[in-house]
XYZ file of C-alpha atoms in Angstrom:
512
model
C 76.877 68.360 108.405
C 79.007 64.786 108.427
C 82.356 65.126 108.339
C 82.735 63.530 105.097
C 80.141 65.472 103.597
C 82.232 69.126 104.902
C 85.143 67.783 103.446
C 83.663 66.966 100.111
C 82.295 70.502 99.761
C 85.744 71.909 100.978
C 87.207 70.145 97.930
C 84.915 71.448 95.488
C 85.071 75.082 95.946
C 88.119 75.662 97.567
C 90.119 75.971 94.215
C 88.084 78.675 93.325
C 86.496 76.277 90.115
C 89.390 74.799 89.027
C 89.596 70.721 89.753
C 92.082 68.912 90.088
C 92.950 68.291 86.016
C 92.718 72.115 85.724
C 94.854 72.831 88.432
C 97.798 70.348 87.704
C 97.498 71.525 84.118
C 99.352 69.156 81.648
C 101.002 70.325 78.600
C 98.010 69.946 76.282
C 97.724 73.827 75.482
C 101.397 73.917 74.746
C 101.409 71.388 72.237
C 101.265 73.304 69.423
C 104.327 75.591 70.619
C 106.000 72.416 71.538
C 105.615 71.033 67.814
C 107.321 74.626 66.916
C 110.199 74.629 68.646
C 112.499 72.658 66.428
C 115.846 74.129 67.719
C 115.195 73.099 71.089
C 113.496 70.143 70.536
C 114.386 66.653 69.627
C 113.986 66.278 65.650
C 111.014 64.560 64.322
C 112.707 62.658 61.367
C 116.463 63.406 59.939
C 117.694 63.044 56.949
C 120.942 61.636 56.174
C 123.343 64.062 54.026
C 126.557 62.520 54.341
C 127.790 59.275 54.451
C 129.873 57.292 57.515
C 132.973 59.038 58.582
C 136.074 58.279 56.711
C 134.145 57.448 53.736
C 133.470 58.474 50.677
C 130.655 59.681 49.009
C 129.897 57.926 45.790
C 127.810 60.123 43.140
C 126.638 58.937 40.131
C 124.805 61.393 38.054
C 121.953 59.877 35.490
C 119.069 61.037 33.814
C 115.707 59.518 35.853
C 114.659 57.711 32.857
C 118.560 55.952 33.114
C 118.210 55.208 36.774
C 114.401 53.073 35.909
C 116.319 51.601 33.200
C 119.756 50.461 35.086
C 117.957 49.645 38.224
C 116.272 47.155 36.681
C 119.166 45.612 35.178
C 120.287 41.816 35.527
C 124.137 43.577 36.081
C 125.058 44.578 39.217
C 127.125 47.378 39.096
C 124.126 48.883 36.985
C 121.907 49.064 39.821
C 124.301 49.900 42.189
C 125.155 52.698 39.736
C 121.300 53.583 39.581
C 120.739 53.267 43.438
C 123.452 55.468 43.903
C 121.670 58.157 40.906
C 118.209 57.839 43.027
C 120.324 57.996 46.543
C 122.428 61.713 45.387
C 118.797 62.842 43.877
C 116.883 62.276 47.499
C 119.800 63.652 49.527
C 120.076 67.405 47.419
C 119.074 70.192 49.083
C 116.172 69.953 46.650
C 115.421 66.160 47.043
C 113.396 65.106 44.192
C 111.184 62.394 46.443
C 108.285 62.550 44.668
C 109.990 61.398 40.952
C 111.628 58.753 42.571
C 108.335 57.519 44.268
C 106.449 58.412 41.244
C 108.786 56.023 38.968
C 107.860 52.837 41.002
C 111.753 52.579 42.012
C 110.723 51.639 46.362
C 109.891 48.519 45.456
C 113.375 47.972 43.890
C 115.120 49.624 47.017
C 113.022 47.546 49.297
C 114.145 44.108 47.227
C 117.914 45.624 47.399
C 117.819 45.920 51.629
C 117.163 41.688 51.140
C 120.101 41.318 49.035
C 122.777 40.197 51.558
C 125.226 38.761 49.003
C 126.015 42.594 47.961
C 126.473 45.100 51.006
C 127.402 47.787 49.072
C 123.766 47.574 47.333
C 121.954 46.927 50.632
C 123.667 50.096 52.288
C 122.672 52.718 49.108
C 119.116 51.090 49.552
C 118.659 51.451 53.343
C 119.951 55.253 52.727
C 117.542 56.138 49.884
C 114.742 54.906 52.106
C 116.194 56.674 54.801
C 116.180 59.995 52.977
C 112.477 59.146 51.376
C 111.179 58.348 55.128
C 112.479 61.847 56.376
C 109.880 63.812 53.790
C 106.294 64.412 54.272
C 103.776 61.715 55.738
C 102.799 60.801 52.197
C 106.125 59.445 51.433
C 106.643 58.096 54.684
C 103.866 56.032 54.209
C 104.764 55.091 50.704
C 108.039 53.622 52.068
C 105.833 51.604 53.971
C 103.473 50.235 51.632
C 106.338 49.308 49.764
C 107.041 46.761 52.634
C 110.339 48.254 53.988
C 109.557 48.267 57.944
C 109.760 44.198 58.214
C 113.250 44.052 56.630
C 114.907 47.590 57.822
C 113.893 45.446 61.543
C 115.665 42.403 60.068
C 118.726 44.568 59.368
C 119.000 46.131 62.638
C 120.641 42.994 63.648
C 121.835 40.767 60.563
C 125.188 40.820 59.497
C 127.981 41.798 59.869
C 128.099 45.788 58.395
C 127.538 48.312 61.154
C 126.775 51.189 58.923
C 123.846 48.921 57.466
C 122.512 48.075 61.180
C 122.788 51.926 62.223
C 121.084 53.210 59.044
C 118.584 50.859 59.498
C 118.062 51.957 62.972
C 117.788 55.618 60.971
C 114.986 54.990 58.618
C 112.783 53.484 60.808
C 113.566 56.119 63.479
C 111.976 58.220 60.726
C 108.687 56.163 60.453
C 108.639 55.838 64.246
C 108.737 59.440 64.210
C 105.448 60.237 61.401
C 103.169 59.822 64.019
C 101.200 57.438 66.539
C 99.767 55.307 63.262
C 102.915 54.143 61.957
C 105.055 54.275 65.575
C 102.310 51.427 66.598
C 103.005 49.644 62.823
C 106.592 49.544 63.544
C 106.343 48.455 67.240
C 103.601 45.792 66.152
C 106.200 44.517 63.478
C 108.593 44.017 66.776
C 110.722 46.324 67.001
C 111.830 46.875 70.632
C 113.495 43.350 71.061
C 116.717 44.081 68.614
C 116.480 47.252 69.164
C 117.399 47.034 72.604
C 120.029 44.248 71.965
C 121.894 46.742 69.634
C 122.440 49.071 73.107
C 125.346 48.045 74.513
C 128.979 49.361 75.131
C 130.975 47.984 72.144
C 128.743 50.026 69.898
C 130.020 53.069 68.142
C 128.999 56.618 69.621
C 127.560 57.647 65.979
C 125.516 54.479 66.156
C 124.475 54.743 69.745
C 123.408 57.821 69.099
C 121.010 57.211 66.464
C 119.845 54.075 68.081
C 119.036 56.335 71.267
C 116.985 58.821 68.602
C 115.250 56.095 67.367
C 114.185 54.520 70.652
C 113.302 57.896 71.556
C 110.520 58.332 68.534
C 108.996 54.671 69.756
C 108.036 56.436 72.882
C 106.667 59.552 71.053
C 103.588 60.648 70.243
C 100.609 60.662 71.807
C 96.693 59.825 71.241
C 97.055 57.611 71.648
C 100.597 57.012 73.669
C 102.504 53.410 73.101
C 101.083 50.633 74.838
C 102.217 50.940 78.612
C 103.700 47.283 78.295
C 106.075 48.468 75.593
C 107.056 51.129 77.565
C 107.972 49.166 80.681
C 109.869 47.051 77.960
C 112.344 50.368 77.112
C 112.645 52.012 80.567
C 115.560 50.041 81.924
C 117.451 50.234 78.329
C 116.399 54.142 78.743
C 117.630 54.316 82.465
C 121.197 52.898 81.570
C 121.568 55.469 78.720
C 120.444 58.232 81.193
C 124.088 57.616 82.456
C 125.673 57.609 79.302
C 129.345 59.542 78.488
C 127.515 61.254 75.749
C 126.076 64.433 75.833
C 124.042 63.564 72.886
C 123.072 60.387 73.744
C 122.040 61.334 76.849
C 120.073 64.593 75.176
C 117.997 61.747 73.322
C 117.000 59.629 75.890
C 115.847 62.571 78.050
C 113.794 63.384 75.300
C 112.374 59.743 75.182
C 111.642 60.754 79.116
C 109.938 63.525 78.186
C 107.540 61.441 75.868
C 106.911 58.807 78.438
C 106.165 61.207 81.161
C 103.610 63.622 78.868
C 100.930 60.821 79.524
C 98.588 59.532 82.453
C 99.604 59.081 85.854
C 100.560 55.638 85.444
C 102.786 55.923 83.064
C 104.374 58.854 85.578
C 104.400 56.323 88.227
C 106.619 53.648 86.030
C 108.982 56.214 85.779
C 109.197 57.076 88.755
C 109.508 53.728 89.633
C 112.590 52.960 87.359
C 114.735 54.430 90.054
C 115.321 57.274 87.763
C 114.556 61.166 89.267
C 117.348 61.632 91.356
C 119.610 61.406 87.772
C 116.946 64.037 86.167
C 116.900 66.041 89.391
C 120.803 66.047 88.716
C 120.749 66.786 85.215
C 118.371 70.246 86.624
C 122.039 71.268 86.990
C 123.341 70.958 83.222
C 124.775 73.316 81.054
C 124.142 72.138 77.906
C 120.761 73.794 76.842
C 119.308 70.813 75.673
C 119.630 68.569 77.851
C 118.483 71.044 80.242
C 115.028 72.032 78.389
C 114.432 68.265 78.272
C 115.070 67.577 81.869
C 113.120 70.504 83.049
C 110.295 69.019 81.173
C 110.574 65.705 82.494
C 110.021 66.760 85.740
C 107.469 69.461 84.924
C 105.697 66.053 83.624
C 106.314 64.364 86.946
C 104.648 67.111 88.768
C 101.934 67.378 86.875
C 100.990 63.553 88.596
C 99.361 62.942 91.417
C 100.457 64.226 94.406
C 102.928 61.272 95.163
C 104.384 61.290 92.532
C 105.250 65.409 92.804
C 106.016 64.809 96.257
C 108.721 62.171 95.482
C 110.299 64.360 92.478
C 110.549 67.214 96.250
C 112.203 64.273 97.972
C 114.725 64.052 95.357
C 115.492 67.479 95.860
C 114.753 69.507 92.973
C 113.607 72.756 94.515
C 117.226 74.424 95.272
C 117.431 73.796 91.007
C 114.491 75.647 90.095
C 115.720 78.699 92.329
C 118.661 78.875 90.206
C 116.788 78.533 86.877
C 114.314 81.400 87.563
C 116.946 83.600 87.371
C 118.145 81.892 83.601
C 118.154 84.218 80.956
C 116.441 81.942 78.855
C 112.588 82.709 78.490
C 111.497 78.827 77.797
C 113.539 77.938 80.878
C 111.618 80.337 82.615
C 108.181 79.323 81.785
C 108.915 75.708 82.334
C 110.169 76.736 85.832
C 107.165 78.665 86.142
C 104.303 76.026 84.456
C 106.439 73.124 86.966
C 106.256 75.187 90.004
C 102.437 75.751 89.367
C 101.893 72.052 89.644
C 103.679 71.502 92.897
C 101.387 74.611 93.995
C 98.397 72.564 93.098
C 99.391 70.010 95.650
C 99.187 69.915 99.434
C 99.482 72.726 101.384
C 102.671 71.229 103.112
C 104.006 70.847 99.254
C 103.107 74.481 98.724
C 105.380 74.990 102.230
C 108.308 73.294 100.712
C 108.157 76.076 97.842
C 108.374 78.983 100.551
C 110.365 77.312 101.801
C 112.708 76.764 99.231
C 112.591 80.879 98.282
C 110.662 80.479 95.144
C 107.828 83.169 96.131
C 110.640 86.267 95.358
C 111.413 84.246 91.981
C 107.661 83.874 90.833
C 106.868 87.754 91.648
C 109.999 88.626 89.741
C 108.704 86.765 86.755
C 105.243 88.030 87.135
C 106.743 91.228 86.431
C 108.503 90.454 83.088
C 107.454 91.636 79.427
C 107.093 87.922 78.309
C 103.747 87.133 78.410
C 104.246 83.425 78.119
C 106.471 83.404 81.588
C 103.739 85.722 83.357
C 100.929 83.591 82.402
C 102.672 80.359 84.055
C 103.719 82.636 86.814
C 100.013 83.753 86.905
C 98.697 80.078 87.748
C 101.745 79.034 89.907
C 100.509 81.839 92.795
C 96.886 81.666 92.241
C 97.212 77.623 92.735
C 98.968 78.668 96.375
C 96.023 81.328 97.014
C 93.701 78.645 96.062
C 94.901 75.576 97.718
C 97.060 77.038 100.411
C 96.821 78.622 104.041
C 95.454 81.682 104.300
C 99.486 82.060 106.414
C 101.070 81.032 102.799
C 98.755 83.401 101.104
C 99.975 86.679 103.399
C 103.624 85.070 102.918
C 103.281 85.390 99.095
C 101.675 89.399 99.822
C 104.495 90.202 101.942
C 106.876 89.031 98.556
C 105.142 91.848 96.546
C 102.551 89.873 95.001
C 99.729 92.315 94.411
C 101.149 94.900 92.035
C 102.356 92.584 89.321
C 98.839 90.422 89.474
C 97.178 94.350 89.224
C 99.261 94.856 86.083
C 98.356 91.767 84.648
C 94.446 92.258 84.708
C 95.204 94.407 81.840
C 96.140 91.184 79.363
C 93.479 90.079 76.875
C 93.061 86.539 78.012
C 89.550 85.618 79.904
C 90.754 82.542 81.715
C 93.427 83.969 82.978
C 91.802 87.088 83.563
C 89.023 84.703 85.934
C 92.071 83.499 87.550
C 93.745 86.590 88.646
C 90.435 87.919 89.649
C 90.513 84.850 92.377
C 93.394 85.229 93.014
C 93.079 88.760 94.514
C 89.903 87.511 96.057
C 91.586 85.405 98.165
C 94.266 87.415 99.256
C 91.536 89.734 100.439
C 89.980 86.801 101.985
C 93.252 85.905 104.018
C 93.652 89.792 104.783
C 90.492 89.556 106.287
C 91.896 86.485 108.686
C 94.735 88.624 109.822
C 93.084 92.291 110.273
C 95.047 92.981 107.394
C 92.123 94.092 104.800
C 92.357 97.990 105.023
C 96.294 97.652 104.280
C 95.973 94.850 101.275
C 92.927 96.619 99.920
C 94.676 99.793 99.907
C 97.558 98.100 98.433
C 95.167 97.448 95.432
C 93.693 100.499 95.008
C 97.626 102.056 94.636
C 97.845 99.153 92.103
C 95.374 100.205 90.204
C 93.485 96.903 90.671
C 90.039 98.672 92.259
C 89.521 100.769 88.267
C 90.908 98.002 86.907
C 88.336 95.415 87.998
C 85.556 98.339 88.419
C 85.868 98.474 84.332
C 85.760 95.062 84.072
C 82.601 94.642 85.798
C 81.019 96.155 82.168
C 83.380 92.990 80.554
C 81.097 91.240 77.366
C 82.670 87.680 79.236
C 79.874 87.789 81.761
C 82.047 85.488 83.819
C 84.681 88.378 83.936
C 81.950 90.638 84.822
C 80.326 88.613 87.649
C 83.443 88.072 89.534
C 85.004 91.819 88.838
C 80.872 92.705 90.286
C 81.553 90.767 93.489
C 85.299 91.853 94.386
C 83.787 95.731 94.024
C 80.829 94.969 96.418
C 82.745 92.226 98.934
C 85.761 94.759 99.205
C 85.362 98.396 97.895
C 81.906 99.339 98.415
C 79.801 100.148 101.753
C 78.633 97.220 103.417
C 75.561 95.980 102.059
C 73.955 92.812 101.325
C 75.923 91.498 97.876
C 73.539 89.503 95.739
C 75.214 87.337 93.392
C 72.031 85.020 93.021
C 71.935 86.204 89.671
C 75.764 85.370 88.597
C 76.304 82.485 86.718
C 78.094 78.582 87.868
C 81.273 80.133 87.285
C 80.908 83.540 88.595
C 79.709 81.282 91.928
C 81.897 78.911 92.728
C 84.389 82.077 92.098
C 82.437 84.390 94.271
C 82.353 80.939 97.250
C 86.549 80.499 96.942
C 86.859 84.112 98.495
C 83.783 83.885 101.323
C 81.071 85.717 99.044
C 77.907 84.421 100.513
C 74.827 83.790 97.911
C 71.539 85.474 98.862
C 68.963 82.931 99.345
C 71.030 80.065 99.611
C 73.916 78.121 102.124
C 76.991 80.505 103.115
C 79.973 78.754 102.266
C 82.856 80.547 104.399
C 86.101 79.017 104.213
């Protein structure tokens, strides 16, 4: 057979089924987890409950049919009176959004954010809409029908009033942040340009950090992501506040990171390119726990590239990190240690070396091990990517760490595709026993584990992938020799029963 040819077919069955896109898994299955966890993760839209420090918070209480009446007035402390009725009614703890949209008033507020000659009216506008823009997507997008997102852009940089320019930068940090549809209308209506002017270092911290929110939520969102061009546009602005004094700024813009990076590879690469990862690599070693969720993610996101780009986020030295966060406390730290550490697993074998190195093996066992399902499952693909796609010397290493009882334990879990992977998995160790003499001592090992009834009763498994691969472990490993046939096993079952040296009757050996 050419040499091109052999390697081809060593590709495609030495990772036991699972290509590359299923091997460097991205975060697609976590998404709706992700969208969950609102204490760790950056806010969606905000409202705004209190006004600028060191002010005061006007109130002005009126019946709704006094606020369509005043706000219409030809006076102007009527409507400021009336903006500031429909402003304390959207910014209750029961906001009444829908009565104010329902009373045709955002048109009004939209005409007040043009009215320059009275601030005070502009401000009480821009906050209303702020407040209306946090709700549900319907009254997002009523904010925008009313026309709003062309002026609030206008008033990131006219005049003079900073609270006007940073609540600006607030509401349409809220529209940003509905979703891809109305992110793209407010980038399309040009955005970026003043937004990035605004970051510099004679802004105030309470602005700054909204204006880092709100560049954050132009980078969010995906299917589709922002155009790659407007993202190039934002990475140096995002690099500088990277470095910022702020914890919170800097919690933001990691965030925005994490957006940029949950996309295709080239997107990765730009990061990577910025200069960036040896900052995140450093921030691996924060204590804040947000700022440490986010940069754990980023580079999670990084590894889940190609294998360049995981291979530069190893150069940067992020491995002595992720030692110290297997042992965190915190369960989401774990699994994203876990679900990043499978992805550098799904690289090279001398990228899988740099993880032995490092003394993750003992970490990953440990966390195989724990009640958390979540962590075990990550844990679950992070070795069975090295018994995949590593030596058959990296495999025993991982065995001689303890691997085989807690992989046992976990054939027990009621989840098929990861059941197909640990199945695999213990193929191949058996496989790389076999290389070293070692199969009487690993395959004993099992038994103890309770692997052999374990997969013996899942040979009888109504997932007839389950029971094709369970069928060929009992007759490769714990039955008298004999001929196996596994002609009759489906794709799956094969390219399963070829990752561990099960030879088809009737057809080519494949032996690896």
């Amino acid at each position: 057979m050419p040499i091109s040819r052999e390697n081809e077919r060593l590709k495609a069955f030495k990772n036991k089924g699972k290509d590359q896109e299923e091997m460097r898994r991205r975060r697609n299955d976590l998404q709706v987890e992700l969208r969950k966890a609102k204490r760790e993760d950056q806010m969606l839209k905000r409202r705004n409950l209190a006004p600028p420090l060191g002010e005061n918070n006007p109130k002005c209480e009126m019946s709704m049919a006094d606020i369509i009446q005043n706000i219409h007035s030809a006076h102007f402390h009527q409507r400021l009176s009336a903006t500031i009725a429909a402003r304390s009614l959207v910014t209750d703890q029961n906001p009444l959004v829908d009565e104010i949209i329902a009373a045709g008033l955002l048109p009004k507020f939209v005409e007040f954010l043009d009215s320059f000659d009275t601030p005070d009216l502009q401000f009480e506008a821009a906050w209303t809409i702020t407040n209306i823009a946090s709700g549900t997507k319907e009254q997002t997008h009523a904010v925008v029908h009313a026309g709003a997102v062309p002026i609030l852009i206008k008033l990131l940089t006219a005049g003079t009033d900073p609270r006007l320019s940073e609540q600006a930068a607030w509401a349409l940090g809220n529209i940003a942040g509905d979703g891809p549809d109305l992110r793209d209308y407010v980038i399309g209506n040009n955005i970026v340009p003043p937004l990035l002017s605004l970051i510099r270092p004679d802004i105030p911290l309470e602005h700054m950090r909204t204006l880092a929110w709100c560049l954050a939520n132009v980078c969010r969102h995906r299917n589709p992501s922002p155009a790659l061009a407007v993202i190039l546009d934002v990475l140096p602005a995002m690099s500088q506040l990277l470095h910022h004094s702020d914890k919170h700024v800097v919690a933001e813009i990691t965030w925005a990171f994490v957006y940029v990076t949950d996309g295709n590879d080239e997107r990765i690469q730009a990061v990577v390119d910025s200069g960036v990862l040896p900052r995140l690599v450093q921030m691996l070693g924060v204590q804040d726990p947000l700022i440490l969720i986010a940069a754990v993610r980023v580079v999670g996101n990084i590894v889940s590239g190609t294998d360049s780009q995981t291979q530069a986020v190893l150069d940067s030295g992020a491995l002595p990190y992720f030692v110290r966060l297997s042992a965190s406390s915190d369960k989401k730290i774990q699994k994203e240690v876990a679900w990043t550490i499978s992805n550098i697993t799904a690289g090279t074998v001398k990228q899988i070396q740099t993880v032995v190195d490092a003394g993750l093996l003992p970490p990953l066992v440990e966390m195989l091990k724990r009640n958390d399902y979540k962590v075990q499952k990550e844990a679950a693909w992070a070795v069975t990517n090295l018994t995949a796609g590593g030596s058959y010397e990296q495999t025993m290493v991982l065995v001689d760490k303890g691997v085989i009882y807690p992989l046992c334990a976990l054939l027990d879990i009621n989840d098929a595709k990861v059941r197909v992977v640990l199945l695999g998995g213990i193929g191949q160790i058996l496989e790389a026993a076999t290389k070293f003499q070692r199969l009487d001592e690993i395959a004993l090992q099992v038994e103890e584990a309770e692997g052999v009834d374990k997969i013996e009763r899942l040979q009888n498994s109504p997932n007839k992938t389950i029971a094709d691969v369970a069928y060929v472990l009992i007759c490769r490993y714990f039955s008298e020799p004999q001929d196996e046939d596994t002609g009759n096993l489906n794709p799956e079952a094969r390219e399963q029963a070829f990752a561990f040296g099960v030879q088809p009757s009737g057809g080519g050996a494949f032996n690896f």
